Amino acid sequence: MRVVVLTGAGISAESGVPTFRDADGLWEGHRVEDVATPEAFERAPGVVHAFYDARREALDTVEPNPAHHALARLEQALGDDLFLVTQNIDDLHERGGSTRVHHMHGELRSALCLGCDAHVPWPAEQGGLGDLPPCPRCGSCALRPDVVWFGEVPYGMDEILGHLAEADLFVSVGTSGAVYPAAGFVQYARAHGARTLELNLEPSEGSHLFHDARHGPAGVLVPEWVD
Ligand code: BV8
């Protein structure tokens, strides 16, 4: 059975990583236009770097939860028949044991060099706010967070759509269904014959599009579903 699992911020919530749209979420203190668009980075790179520096530093204080571990067990069981695509830029899937994770919106621990387009590890020896060492590949000093902002094209869309078109089952975990193209994956999978299941704390904006839905914490629902 070919399975595609899409995860969102809700799968990391029980690890202590703030979601975007829940109470006290990331958008509480920030406007998307000020921290998550290419125009914002052009206009005020220091503000954008500060937003991501804080989230990157917080990564060292959180641990994967039972939902992440359960998806790693699912990868063990299904092998190549599982395609895990996440909207999250944290590394909790990897730290929870998943070895093949498609980060469609990029990764906090990666940097994108505007000089040579290389994706390089985020420099550990970062100086002050936004004071970054040069790109290890080309020496340019123009590194940006390797994150897909609003108005930018998510990574690997062809690969994602290919897996959705072949899926027997599409499972969405911990996402509000507020942002496209990820929010449209359920319809695409369904149109290609997949069964669809939503596992979320509460009905998402796209809940009505799923064949089945279970509501509750991912740390309970995902292990129940996997095991
Ligand atoms: C693109 C990275 C073209 C950055 C992010 C008008 C109509 C339709 C679309 C648009 C439009 N105007 C503009 C657009 C396009 C736009 C968009 O969709 N805007 C929205 C606001 C309308 N999209 C884009 O710009 C995208 N690019 O369209 O390019 C294209 C497309 C395809 C092919 C070619 C070209 C790029 C969008 C990417 C933006 N980057 N993140 C960063 O992380 O800082 S978005 C960010 O928000 C996330 O990555 C995620 O994708 C999105 C939604 O977040 P969620 O993960 O769902 O989190 P949220 O807080 O919203 O919800 C949490 C859920 O978890 C809740 O449901 C909650 O109930 C649940 N939960 C909470 N606790 C738990 C839980 N569930 C289980 N257990 C728990 N314990």
PDB file of C-alpha atoms and ligand atoms in Angstrom:
ATOM      1  CA  MET A   1       0.000   0.000   0.000  1.00  0.00           C
ATOM      2  CA  ARG A   2       1.464   3.392  -1.013  1.00  0.00           C
ATOM      3  CA  VAL A   3       1.028   6.036   1.657  1.00  0.00           C
ATOM      4  CA  VAL A   4       1.680   9.775   1.596  1.00  0.00           C
ATOM      5  CA  VAL A   5       1.780  11.551   4.957  1.00  0.00           C
ATOM      6  CA  LEU A   6       1.701  15.357   5.126  1.00  0.00           C
ATOM      7  CA  THR A   7       2.573  16.969   8.449  1.00  0.00           C
ATOM      8  CA  GLY A   8       2.180  20.512   9.740  1.00  0.00           C
ATOM      9  CA  ALA A   9       3.029  22.452  12.872  1.00  0.00           C
ATOM     10  CA  GLY A  10       0.475  20.499  14.934  1.00  0.00           C
ATOM     11  CA  ILE A  11       2.676  17.373  14.935  1.00  0.00           C
ATOM     12  CA  SER A  12       5.405  19.329  16.756  1.00  0.00           C
ATOM     13  CA  ALA A  13       3.054  21.158  19.141  1.00  0.00           C
ATOM     14  CA  GLU A  14       3.342  18.537  21.928  1.00  0.00           C
ATOM     15  CA  SER A  15       7.119  18.869  21.673  1.00  0.00           C
ATOM     16  CA  GLY A  16       6.746  22.515  22.649  1.00  0.00           C
ATOM     17  CA  VAL A  17       7.235  24.044  19.189  1.00  0.00           C
ATOM     18  CA  PRO A  18       4.700  26.855  18.684  1.00  0.00           C
ATOM     19  CA  THR A  19       2.270  26.452  15.790  1.00  0.00           C
ATOM     20  CA  PHE A  20       1.359  29.400  13.605  1.00  0.00           C
ATOM     21  CA  ARG A  21      -2.338  29.952  14.099  1.00  0.00           C
ATOM     22  CA  ASP A  22      -3.167  28.534  17.517  1.00  0.00           C
ATOM     23  CA  ALA A  23      -3.420  30.812  20.512  1.00  0.00           C
ATOM     24  CA  ASP A  24       0.067  32.174  21.369  1.00  0.00           C
ATOM     25  CA  GLY A  25       1.195  30.933  17.958  1.00  0.00           C
ATOM     26  CA  LEU A  26       3.986  32.402  15.837  1.00  0.00           C
ATOM     27  CA  TRP A  27       1.719  34.833  14.036  1.00  0.00           C
ATOM     28  CA  GLU A  28       0.627  36.288  17.402  1.00  0.00           C
ATOM     29  CA  GLY A  29       3.794  38.333  17.649  1.00  0.00           C
ATOM     30  CA  HIS A  30       4.598  38.801  13.983  1.00  0.00           C
ATOM     31  CA  ARG A  31       2.933  39.816  10.742  1.00  0.00           C
ATOM     32  CA  VAL A  32       3.600  37.363   7.931  1.00  0.00           C
ATOM     33  CA  GLU A  33       4.446  40.322   5.713  1.00  0.00           C
ATOM     34  CA  ASP A  34       7.232  41.343   8.093  1.00  0.00           C
ATOM     35  CA  VAL A  35       8.998  38.008   8.586  1.00  0.00           C
ATOM     36  CA  ALA A  36       7.940  35.390   6.006  1.00  0.00           C
ATOM     37  CA  THR A  37       8.131  37.004   2.554  1.00  0.00           C
ATOM     38  CA  PRO A  38      11.074  37.764   0.223  1.00  0.00           C
ATOM     39  CA  GLU A  39      10.041  41.431   0.335  1.00  0.00           C
ATOM     40  CA  ALA A  40      10.403  41.423   4.138  1.00  0.00           C
ATOM     41  CA  PHE A  41      13.923  39.997   3.818  1.00  0.00           C
ATOM     42  CA  GLU A  42      14.806  42.598   1.199  1.00  0.00           C
ATOM     43  CA  ARG A  43      13.410  45.377   3.371  1.00  0.00           C
ATOM     44  CA  ALA A  44      14.666  44.319   6.814  1.00  0.00           C
ATOM     45  CA  PRO A  45      16.914  41.218   6.770  1.00  0.00           C
ATOM     46  CA  GLY A  46      17.817  41.685  10.439  1.00  0.00           C
ATOM     47  CA  VAL A  47      14.167  41.361  11.508  1.00  0.00           C
ATOM     48  CA  VAL A  48      13.725  38.212   9.446  1.00  0.00           C
ATOM     49  CA  HIS A  49      17.013  36.723  10.694  1.00  0.00           C
ATOM     50  CA  ALA A  50      15.920  37.424  14.292  1.00  0.00           C
ATOM     51  CA  PHE A  51      12.609  35.595  13.731  1.00  0.00           C
ATOM     52  CA  TYR A  52      14.372  32.485  12.427  1.00  0.00           C
ATOM     53  CA  ASP A  53      17.374  32.723  14.812  1.00  0.00           C
ATOM     54  CA  ALA A  54      14.958  32.545  17.761  1.00  0.00           C
ATOM     55  CA  ARG A  55      13.172  29.493  16.303  1.00  0.00           C
ATOM     56  CA  ARG A  56      16.506  27.807  15.455  1.00  0.00           C
ATOM     57  CA  GLU A  57      17.809  28.349  18.999  1.00  0.00           C
ATOM     58  CA  ALA A  58      14.553  26.975  20.437  1.00  0.00           C
ATOM     59  CA  LEU A  59      15.069  23.752  18.455  1.00  0.00           C
ATOM     60  CA  ASP A  60      17.837  22.791  20.904  1.00  0.00           C
ATOM     61  CA  THR A  61      15.321  22.845  23.767  1.00  0.00           C
ATOM     62  CA  VAL A  62      12.674  20.496  22.306  1.00  0.00           C
ATOM     63  CA  GLU A  63      12.479  16.767  21.642  1.00  0.00           C
ATOM     64  CA  PRO A  64      10.512  14.626  19.167  1.00  0.00           C
ATOM     65  CA  ASN A  65       7.213  13.300  20.549  1.00  0.00           C
ATOM     66  CA  PRO A  66       5.417   9.926  20.105  1.00  0.00           C
ATOM     67  CA  ALA A  67       3.916  11.110  16.806  1.00  0.00           C
ATOM     68  CA  HIS A  68       7.369  11.628  15.268  1.00  0.00           C
ATOM     69  CA  HIS A  69       8.558   8.268  16.584  1.00  0.00           C
ATOM     70  CA  ALA A  70       5.457   6.511  15.223  1.00  0.00           C
ATOM     71  CA  LEU A  71       6.082   7.866  11.701  1.00  0.00           C
ATOM     72  CA  ALA A  72       9.661   6.570  11.937  1.00  0.00           C
ATOM     73  CA  ARG A  73       8.228   3.119  12.740  1.00  0.00           C
ATOM     74  CA  LEU A  74       5.903   3.482   9.755  1.00  0.00           C
ATOM     75  CA  GLU A  75       8.939   4.165   7.540  1.00  0.00           C
ATOM     76  CA  GLN A  76      10.565   0.988   8.885  1.00  0.00           C
ATOM     77  CA  ALA A  77       7.422  -0.976   7.995  1.00  0.00           C
ATOM     78  CA  LEU A  78       6.650   0.548   4.583  1.00  0.00           C
ATOM     79  CA  GLY A  79      10.068   1.492   3.238  1.00  0.00           C
ATOM     80  CA  ASP A  80       9.722   3.128  -0.195  1.00  0.00           C
ATOM     81  CA  ASP A  81       5.926   2.821  -0.020  1.00  0.00           C
ATOM     82  CA  LEU A  82       5.891   5.755   2.434  1.00  0.00           C
ATOM     83  CA  PHE A  83       6.442   9.332   1.265  1.00  0.00           C
ATOM     84  CA  LEU A  84       6.646  11.747   4.213  1.00  0.00           C
ATOM     85  CA  VAL A  85       6.297  15.400   3.234  1.00  0.00           C
ATOM     86  CA  THR A  86       6.342  18.077   5.905  1.00  0.00           C
ATOM     87  CA  GLN A  87       5.513  21.777   5.912  1.00  0.00           C
ATOM     88  CA  ASN A  88       7.610  22.077   9.061  1.00  0.00           C
ATOM     89  CA  ILE A  89      11.111  23.525   9.064  1.00  0.00           C
ATOM     90  CA  ASP A  90      12.111  21.873  12.350  1.00  0.00           C
ATOM     91  CA  ASP A  91      14.221  18.691  12.498  1.00  0.00           C
ATOM     92  CA  LEU A  92      11.993  16.666  14.806  1.00  0.00           C
ATOM     93  CA  HIS A  93      11.054  14.054  12.195  1.00  0.00           C
ATOM     94  CA  GLU A  94      14.737  13.289  11.662  1.00  0.00           C
ATOM     95  CA  ARG A  95      15.492  13.302  15.389  1.00  0.00           C
ATOM     96  CA  GLY A  96      12.474  11.018  15.864  1.00  0.00           C
ATOM     97  CA  GLY A  97      14.046   8.439  13.530  1.00  0.00           C
ATOM     98  CA  SER A  98      12.631   9.226  10.072  1.00  0.00           C
ATOM     99  CA  THR A  99      15.407   9.038   7.478  1.00  0.00           C
ATOM    100  CA  ARG A 100      13.521  10.242   4.397  1.00  0.00           C
ATOM    101  CA  VAL A 101      11.706  13.528   5.022  1.00  0.00           C
ATOM    102  CA  HIS A 102      10.698  15.928   2.252  1.00  0.00           C
ATOM    103  CA  HIS A 103      10.787  19.479   3.659  1.00  0.00           C
ATOM    104  CA  MET A 104       8.602  21.286   1.122  1.00  0.00           C
ATOM    105  CA  HIS A 105       9.067  24.616   2.960  1.00  0.00           C
ATOM    106  CA  GLY A 106      12.771  24.225   3.712  1.00  0.00           C
ATOM    107  CA  GLU A 107      14.642  23.748   6.976  1.00  0.00           C
ATOM    108  CA  LEU A 108      15.739  25.942   9.863  1.00  0.00           C
ATOM    109  CA  ARG A 109      19.139  24.213  10.036  1.00  0.00           C
ATOM    110  CA  SER A 110      19.884  24.952   6.380  1.00  0.00           C
ATOM    111  CA  ALA A 111      20.995  28.181   4.690  1.00  0.00           C
ATOM    112  CA  LEU A 112      20.509  29.220   1.071  1.00  0.00           C
ATOM    113  CA  CYS A 113      23.348  31.121  -0.575  1.00  0.00           C
ATOM    114  CA  LEU A 114      22.117  33.952  -2.774  1.00  0.00           C
ATOM    115  CA  GLY A 115      25.525  33.958  -4.442  1.00  0.00           C
ATOM    116  CA  CYS A 116      25.596  30.368  -5.727  1.00  0.00           C
ATOM    117  CA  ASP A 117      22.131  28.948  -4.850  1.00  0.00           C
ATOM    118  CA  ALA A 118      23.766  26.268  -2.705  1.00  0.00           C
ATOM    119  CA  HIS A 119      21.916  24.803   0.282  1.00  0.00           C
ATOM    120  CA  VAL A 120      24.496  24.669   3.068  1.00  0.00           C
ATOM    121  CA  PRO A 121      24.235  23.830   6.776  1.00  0.00           C
ATOM    122  CA  TRP A 122      23.339  26.877   8.849  1.00  0.00           C
ATOM    123  CA  PRO A 123      26.682  28.210  10.113  1.00  0.00           C
ATOM    124  CA  ALA A 124      27.149  27.229  13.762  1.00  0.00           C
ATOM    125  CA  GLU A 125      29.592  30.030  14.445  1.00  0.00           C
ATOM    126  CA  GLN A 126      27.061  32.738  13.699  1.00  0.00           C
ATOM    127  CA  GLY A 127      28.107  36.163  14.955  1.00  0.00           C
ATOM    128  CA  GLY A 128      25.631  38.808  16.011  1.00  0.00           C
ATOM    129  CA  LEU A 129      22.180  39.261  14.561  1.00  0.00           C
ATOM    130  CA  GLY A 130      22.339  38.327  10.907  1.00  0.00           C
ATOM    131  CA  ASP A 131      26.157  38.581  11.045  1.00  0.00           C
ATOM    132  CA  LEU A 132      26.904  35.438   9.074  1.00  0.00           C
ATOM    133  CA  PRO A 133      30.203  33.922   7.908  1.00  0.00           C
ATOM    134  CA  PRO A 134      30.650  33.609   4.131  1.00  0.00           C
ATOM    135  CA  CYS A 135      29.157  30.742   2.121  1.00  0.00           C
ATOM    136  CA  PRO A 136      31.493  27.724   2.420  1.00  0.00           C
ATOM    137  CA  ARG A 137      30.979  27.022  -1.294  1.00  0.00           C
ATOM    138  CA  CYS A 138      31.472  30.384  -2.996  1.00  0.00           C
ATOM    139  CA  GLY A 139      32.576  32.771  -0.236  1.00  0.00           C
ATOM    140  CA  SER A 140      29.629  35.096  -0.831  1.00  0.00           C
ATOM    141  CA  CYS A 141      28.276  36.787   2.267  1.00  0.00           C
ATOM    142  CA  ALA A 142      24.680  36.603   1.097  1.00  0.00           C
ATOM    143  CA  LEU A 143      23.173  33.731   3.092  1.00  0.00           C
ATOM    144  CA  ARG A 144      19.430  33.640   3.845  1.00  0.00           C
ATOM    145  CA  PRO A 145      17.282  31.213   5.799  1.00  0.00           C
ATOM    146  CA  ASP A 146      16.632  28.172   3.570  1.00  0.00           C
ATOM    147  CA  VAL A 147      12.884  28.556   4.085  1.00  0.00           C
ATOM    148  CA  VAL A 148      10.109  28.870   1.487  1.00  0.00           C
ATOM    149  CA  TRP A 149       8.343  32.185   2.144  1.00  0.00           C
ATOM    150  CA  PHE A 150       4.926  33.284   0.955  1.00  0.00           C
ATOM    151  CA  GLY A 151       5.078  33.942  -2.763  1.00  0.00           C
ATOM    152  CA  GLU A 152       7.936  31.445  -3.245  1.00  0.00           C
ATOM    153  CA  VAL A 153       7.652  28.026  -4.843  1.00  0.00           C
ATOM    154  CA  PRO A 154       7.741  25.078  -2.418  1.00  0.00           C
ATOM    155  CA  TYR A 155      10.551  22.550  -2.929  1.00  0.00           C
ATOM    156  CA  GLY A 156       9.994  19.413  -4.985  1.00  0.00           C
ATOM    157  CA  MET A 157       6.418  19.987  -6.103  1.00  0.00           C
ATOM    158  CA  ASP A 158       6.726  17.590  -9.069  1.00  0.00           C
ATOM    159  CA  GLU A 159       7.979  14.834  -6.778  1.00  0.00           C
ATOM    160  CA  ILE A 160       5.191  15.491  -4.265  1.00  0.00           C
ATOM    161  CA  LEU A 161       2.470  15.471  -6.930  1.00  0.00           C
ATOM    162  CA  GLY A 162       3.919  12.271  -8.388  1.00  0.00           C
ATOM    163  CA  HIS A 163       3.592  10.510  -5.026  1.00  0.00           C
ATOM    164  CA  LEU A 164       0.091  11.903  -4.449  1.00  0.00           C
ATOM    165  CA  ALA A 165      -1.025  10.631  -7.873  1.00  0.00           C
ATOM    166  CA  GLU A 166       0.148   7.102  -6.977  1.00  0.00           C
ATOM    167  CA  ALA A 167      -1.021   7.064  -3.350  1.00  0.00           C
ATOM    168  CA  ASP A 168      -3.538   4.552  -2.032  1.00  0.00           C
ATOM    169  CA  LEU A 169      -3.806   6.531   1.207  1.00  0.00           C
ATOM    170  CA  PHE A 170      -3.176  10.209   2.013  1.00  0.00           C
ATOM    171  CA  VAL A 171      -2.920  11.155   5.695  1.00  0.00           C
ATOM    172  CA  SER A 172      -2.707  14.770   6.872  1.00  0.00           C
ATOM    173  CA  VAL A 173      -1.398  15.329  10.412  1.00  0.00           C
ATOM    174  CA  GLY A 174      -1.493  18.573  12.405  1.00  0.00           C
ATOM    175  CA  THR A 175      -2.175  21.183   9.773  1.00  0.00           C
ATOM    176  CA  SER A 176      -4.813  23.891   9.550  1.00  0.00           C
ATOM    177  CA  GLY A 177      -5.169  23.541   5.783  1.00  0.00           C
ATOM    178  CA  ALA A 178      -4.713  27.298   5.525  1.00  0.00           C
ATOM    179  CA  VAL A 179      -1.771  27.488   3.127  1.00  0.00           C
ATOM    180  CA  TYR A 180      -1.476  26.313  -0.469  1.00  0.00           C
ATOM    181  CA  PRO A 181      -0.361  24.277  -2.278  1.00  0.00           C
ATOM    182  CA  ALA A 182      -0.162  21.888   0.735  1.00  0.00           C
ATOM    183  CA  ALA A 183      -3.824  22.558   1.592  1.00  0.00           C
ATOM    184  CA  GLY A 184      -4.791  21.294  -1.871  1.00  0.00           C
ATOM    185  CA  PHE A 185      -2.997  17.937  -1.602  1.00  0.00           C
ATOM    186  CA  VAL A 186      -6.078  16.164  -0.205  1.00  0.00           C
ATOM    187  CA  GLN A 187      -8.156  17.057  -3.254  1.00  0.00           C
ATOM    188  CA  TYR A 188      -5.349  16.062  -5.633  1.00  0.00           C
ATOM    189  CA  ALA A 189      -4.858  12.698  -3.889  1.00  0.00           C
ATOM    190  CA  ARG A 190      -8.614  12.065  -3.779  1.00  0.00           C
ATOM    191  CA  ALA A 191      -8.989  12.919  -7.474  1.00  0.00           C
ATOM    192  CA  HIS A 192      -6.360  10.236  -8.168  1.00  0.00           C
ATOM    193  CA  GLY A 193      -8.193   7.572  -6.203  1.00  0.00           C
ATOM    194  CA  ALA A 194      -6.603   7.748  -2.753  1.00  0.00           C
ATOM    195  CA  ARG A 195      -8.468   7.292   0.511  1.00  0.00           C
ATOM    196  CA  THR A 196      -7.885  10.344   2.688  1.00  0.00           C
ATOM    197  CA  LEU A 197      -7.610  10.676   6.469  1.00  0.00           C
ATOM    198  CA  GLU A 198      -7.165  13.765   8.647  1.00  0.00           C
ATOM    199  CA  LEU A 199      -5.526  13.434  12.067  1.00  0.00           C
ATOM    200  CA  ASN A 200      -5.754  16.836  13.768  1.00  0.00           C
ATOM    201  CA  LEU A 201      -6.549  18.392  17.140  1.00  0.00           C
ATOM    202  CA  GLU A 202      -9.755  19.817  15.687  1.00  0.00           C
ATOM    203  CA  PRO A 203     -11.418  19.914  12.259  1.00  0.00           C
ATOM    204  CA  SER A 204      -9.169  21.880   9.888  1.00  0.00           C
ATOM    205  CA  GLU A 205     -10.322  24.282   7.171  1.00  0.00           C
ATOM    206  CA  GLY A 206     -10.267  21.350   4.774  1.00  0.00           C
ATOM    207  CA  SER A 207     -11.759  18.696   7.045  1.00  0.00           C
ATOM    208  CA  HIS A 208     -14.821  18.266   4.834  1.00  0.00           C
ATOM    209  CA  LEU A 209     -12.547  17.178   1.977  1.00  0.00           C
ATOM    210  CA  PHE A 210     -11.361  14.031   3.772  1.00  0.00           C
ATOM    211  CA  HIS A 211     -13.076  10.622   3.670  1.00  0.00           C
ATOM    212  CA  ASP A 212     -12.238  10.077   7.352  1.00  0.00           C
ATOM    213  CA  ALA A 213     -11.076  12.252  10.235  1.00  0.00           C
ATOM    214  CA  ARG A 214     -10.002  11.678  13.819  1.00  0.00           C
ATOM    215  CA  HIS A 215      -9.584  14.608  16.170  1.00  0.00           C
ATOM    216  CA  GLY A 216      -7.250  14.750  19.143  1.00  0.00           C
ATOM    217  CA  PRO A 217      -3.551  15.222  19.926  1.00  0.00           C
ATOM    218  CA  ALA A 218      -1.128  13.878  17.315  1.00  0.00           C
ATOM    219  CA  GLY A 219       0.930  12.266  20.074  1.00  0.00           C
ATOM    220  CA  VAL A 220      -2.045   9.953  20.716  1.00  0.00           C
ATOM    221  CA  LEU A 221      -3.683   9.668  17.277  1.00  0.00           C
ATOM    222  CA  VAL A 222      -0.573   8.968  15.163  1.00  0.00           C
ATOM    223  CA  PRO A 223       0.760   6.044  17.239  1.00  0.00           C
ATOM    224  CA  GLU A 224      -2.789   4.641  17.420  1.00  0.00           C
ATOM    225  CA  TRP A 225      -3.079   4.850  13.630  1.00  0.00           C
ATOM    226  CA  VAL A 226       0.437   3.528  12.911  1.00  0.00           C
ATOM    227  CA  ASP A 227       0.484   0.710  15.417  1.00  0.00           C
TER     228      ASP A 227
HETATM  229  C1  BV8 B   1       3.027  29.348  -3.686  1.00  0.00           C
HETATM  230  C2  BV8 B   1       7.681  28.251   6.058  1.00  0.00           C
HETATM  231  C3  BV8 B   1       3.099  29.274  -6.075  1.00  0.00           C
HETATM  232  C4  BV8 B   1       8.078  29.504   6.720  1.00  0.00           C
HETATM  233  C5  BV8 B   1       5.396  28.623   5.368  1.00  0.00           C
HETATM  234  C6  BV8 B   1      -5.066  33.213  -2.134  1.00  0.00           C
HETATM  235  C7  BV8 B   1      -5.712  31.986  -2.207  1.00  0.00           C
HETATM  236  C8  BV8 B   1      -4.974  30.803  -2.217  1.00  0.00           C
HETATM  237  C9  BV8 B   1      -3.583  30.825  -2.142  1.00  0.00           C
HETATM  238  C10 BV8 B   1      -2.966  32.039  -2.053  1.00  0.00           C
HETATM  239  C11 BV8 B   1      -3.685  33.230  -2.054  1.00  0.00           C
HETATM  240  N1  BV8 B   1      -2.801  34.236  -1.963  1.00  0.00           N
HETATM  241  C12 BV8 B   1      -1.546  33.732  -1.909  1.00  0.00           C
HETATM  242  C13 BV8 B   1      -1.628  32.398  -1.975  1.00  0.00           C
HETATM  243  C14 BV8 B   1      -0.510  31.436  -1.972  1.00  0.00           C
HETATM  244  C15 BV8 B   1       0.059  31.301  -0.568  1.00  0.00           C
HETATM  245  C16 BV8 B   1      -1.031  30.923   0.425  1.00  0.00           C
HETATM  246  O1  BV8 B   1      -1.482  29.797   0.453  1.00  0.00           O
HETATM  247  N2  BV8 B   1      -1.443  31.909   1.246  1.00  0.00           N
HETATM  248  C17 BV8 B   1      -2.474  31.627   2.233  1.00  0.00           C
HETATM  249  C18 BV8 B   1      -2.196  32.463   3.475  1.00  0.00           C
HETATM  250  C19 BV8 B   1      -3.841  31.954   1.616  1.00  0.00           C
HETATM  251  N3  BV8 B   1       1.018  30.241  -0.640  1.00  0.00           N
HETATM  252  C20 BV8 B   1       2.291  30.508  -1.030  1.00  0.00           C
HETATM  253  O2  BV8 B   1       2.725  31.620  -1.218  1.00  0.00           O
HETATM  254  C21 BV8 B   1       3.170  29.285  -1.258  1.00  0.00           C
HETATM  255  N4  BV8 B   1       3.776  29.376  -2.565  1.00  0.00           N
HETATM  256  O3  BV8 B   1       1.815  29.303  -3.682  1.00  0.00           O
HETATM  257  O4  BV8 B   1       3.808  29.388  -4.831  1.00  0.00           O
HETATM  258  C22 BV8 B   1       3.246  27.898  -6.574  1.00  0.00           C
HETATM  259  C23 BV8 B   1       2.565  26.844  -5.946  1.00  0.00           C
HETATM  260  C24 BV8 B   1       2.698  25.563  -6.452  1.00  0.00           C
HETATM  261  C25 BV8 B   1       3.500  25.327  -7.562  1.00  0.00           C
HETATM  262  C26 BV8 B   1       4.174  26.383  -8.182  1.00  0.00           C
HETATM  263  C27 BV8 B   1       4.047  27.676  -7.687  1.00  0.00           C
HETATM  264  C28 BV8 B   1       4.275  29.200  -0.245  1.00  0.00           C
HETATM  265  C29 BV8 B   1       3.689  29.053   1.140  1.00  0.00           C
HETATM  266  C30 BV8 B   1       4.794  28.672   2.123  1.00  0.00           C
HETATM  267  C31 BV8 B   1       4.887  29.699   3.237  1.00  0.00           C
HETATM  268  N5  BV8 B   1       5.798  29.186   4.264  1.00  0.00           N
HETATM  269  N6  BV8 B   1       6.262  28.091   6.255  1.00  0.00           N
HETATM  270  C32 BV8 B   1       8.136  29.350   8.215  1.00  0.00           C
HETATM  271  O5  BV8 B   1       7.913  28.246   8.744  1.00  0.00           O
HETATM  272  O6  BV8 B   1       8.404  30.378   8.832  1.00  0.00           O
HETATM  273  S1  BV8 B   1       3.747  28.527   5.694  1.00  0.00           S
HETATM  274  C33 BV8 B   1       3.410  27.871   7.232  1.00  0.00           C
HETATM  275  O7  BV8 B   1       2.001  27.963   7.450  1.00  0.00           O
HETATM  276  C34 BV8 B   1       3.638  26.385   7.346  1.00  0.00           C
HETATM  277  O8  BV8 B   1       4.790  25.965   6.690  1.00  0.00           O
HETATM  278  C35 BV8 B   1       2.417  25.742   6.781  1.00  0.00           C
HETATM  279  O9  BV8 B   1       2.545  25.498   5.415  1.00  0.00           O
HETATM  280  C36 BV8 B   1       1.396  26.812   6.916  1.00  0.00           C
HETATM  281  C37 BV8 B   1       0.249  26.339   7.742  1.00  0.00           C
HETATM  282  O10 BV8 B   1       0.754  26.075   8.966  1.00  0.00           O
HETATM  283  P1  BV8 B   1       0.360  24.725   9.748  1.00  0.00           P
HETATM  284  O11 BV8 B   1       1.543  23.845   9.709  1.00  0.00           O
HETATM  285  O12 BV8 B   1      -0.924  24.164   9.278  1.00  0.00           O
HETATM  286  O13 BV8 B   1       0.193  25.325  11.200  1.00  0.00           O
HETATM  287  P2  BV8 B   1      -1.059  26.120  11.766  1.00  0.00           P
HETATM  288  O14 BV8 B   1      -0.622  26.802  13.010  1.00  0.00           O
HETATM  289  O15 BV8 B   1      -1.723  26.914  10.688  1.00  0.00           O
HETATM  290  O16 BV8 B   1      -2.076  24.943  12.167  1.00  0.00           O
HETATM  291  C38 BV8 B   1      -1.688  24.015  13.161  1.00  0.00           C
HETATM  292  C39 BV8 B   1      -2.735  22.918  13.149  1.00  0.00           C
HETATM  293  O17 BV8 B   1      -2.327  21.916  14.073  1.00  0.00           O
HETATM  294  C40 BV8 B   1      -4.101  23.402  13.583  1.00  0.00           C
HETATM  295  O18 BV8 B   1      -5.079  22.863  12.736  1.00  0.00           O
HETATM  296  C41 BV8 B   1      -4.249  22.834  15.010  1.00  0.00           C
HETATM  297  O19 BV8 B   1      -5.581  22.492  15.306  1.00  0.00           O
HETATM  298  C42 BV8 B   1      -3.406  21.600  14.926  1.00  0.00           C
HETATM  299  N7  BV8 B   1      -2.817  21.182  16.206  1.00  0.00           N
HETATM  300  C43 BV8 B   1      -2.364  21.966  17.206  1.00  0.00           C
HETATM  301  N8  BV8 B   1      -1.886  21.189  18.213  1.00  0.00           N
HETATM  302  C44 BV8 B   1      -2.027  19.896  17.797  1.00  0.00           C
HETATM  303  C45 BV8 B   1      -2.611  19.891  16.522  1.00  0.00           C
HETATM  304  N9  BV8 B   1      -2.905  18.766  15.852  1.00  0.00           N
HETATM  305  C46 BV8 B   1      -2.590  17.598  16.461  1.00  0.00           C
HETATM  306  N10 BV8 B   1      -2.017  17.523  17.675  1.00  0.00           N
HETATM  307  C47 BV8 B   1      -1.731  18.640  18.372  1.00  0.00           C
HETATM  308  N11 BV8 B   1      -1.174  18.546  19.601  1.00  0.00           N
END
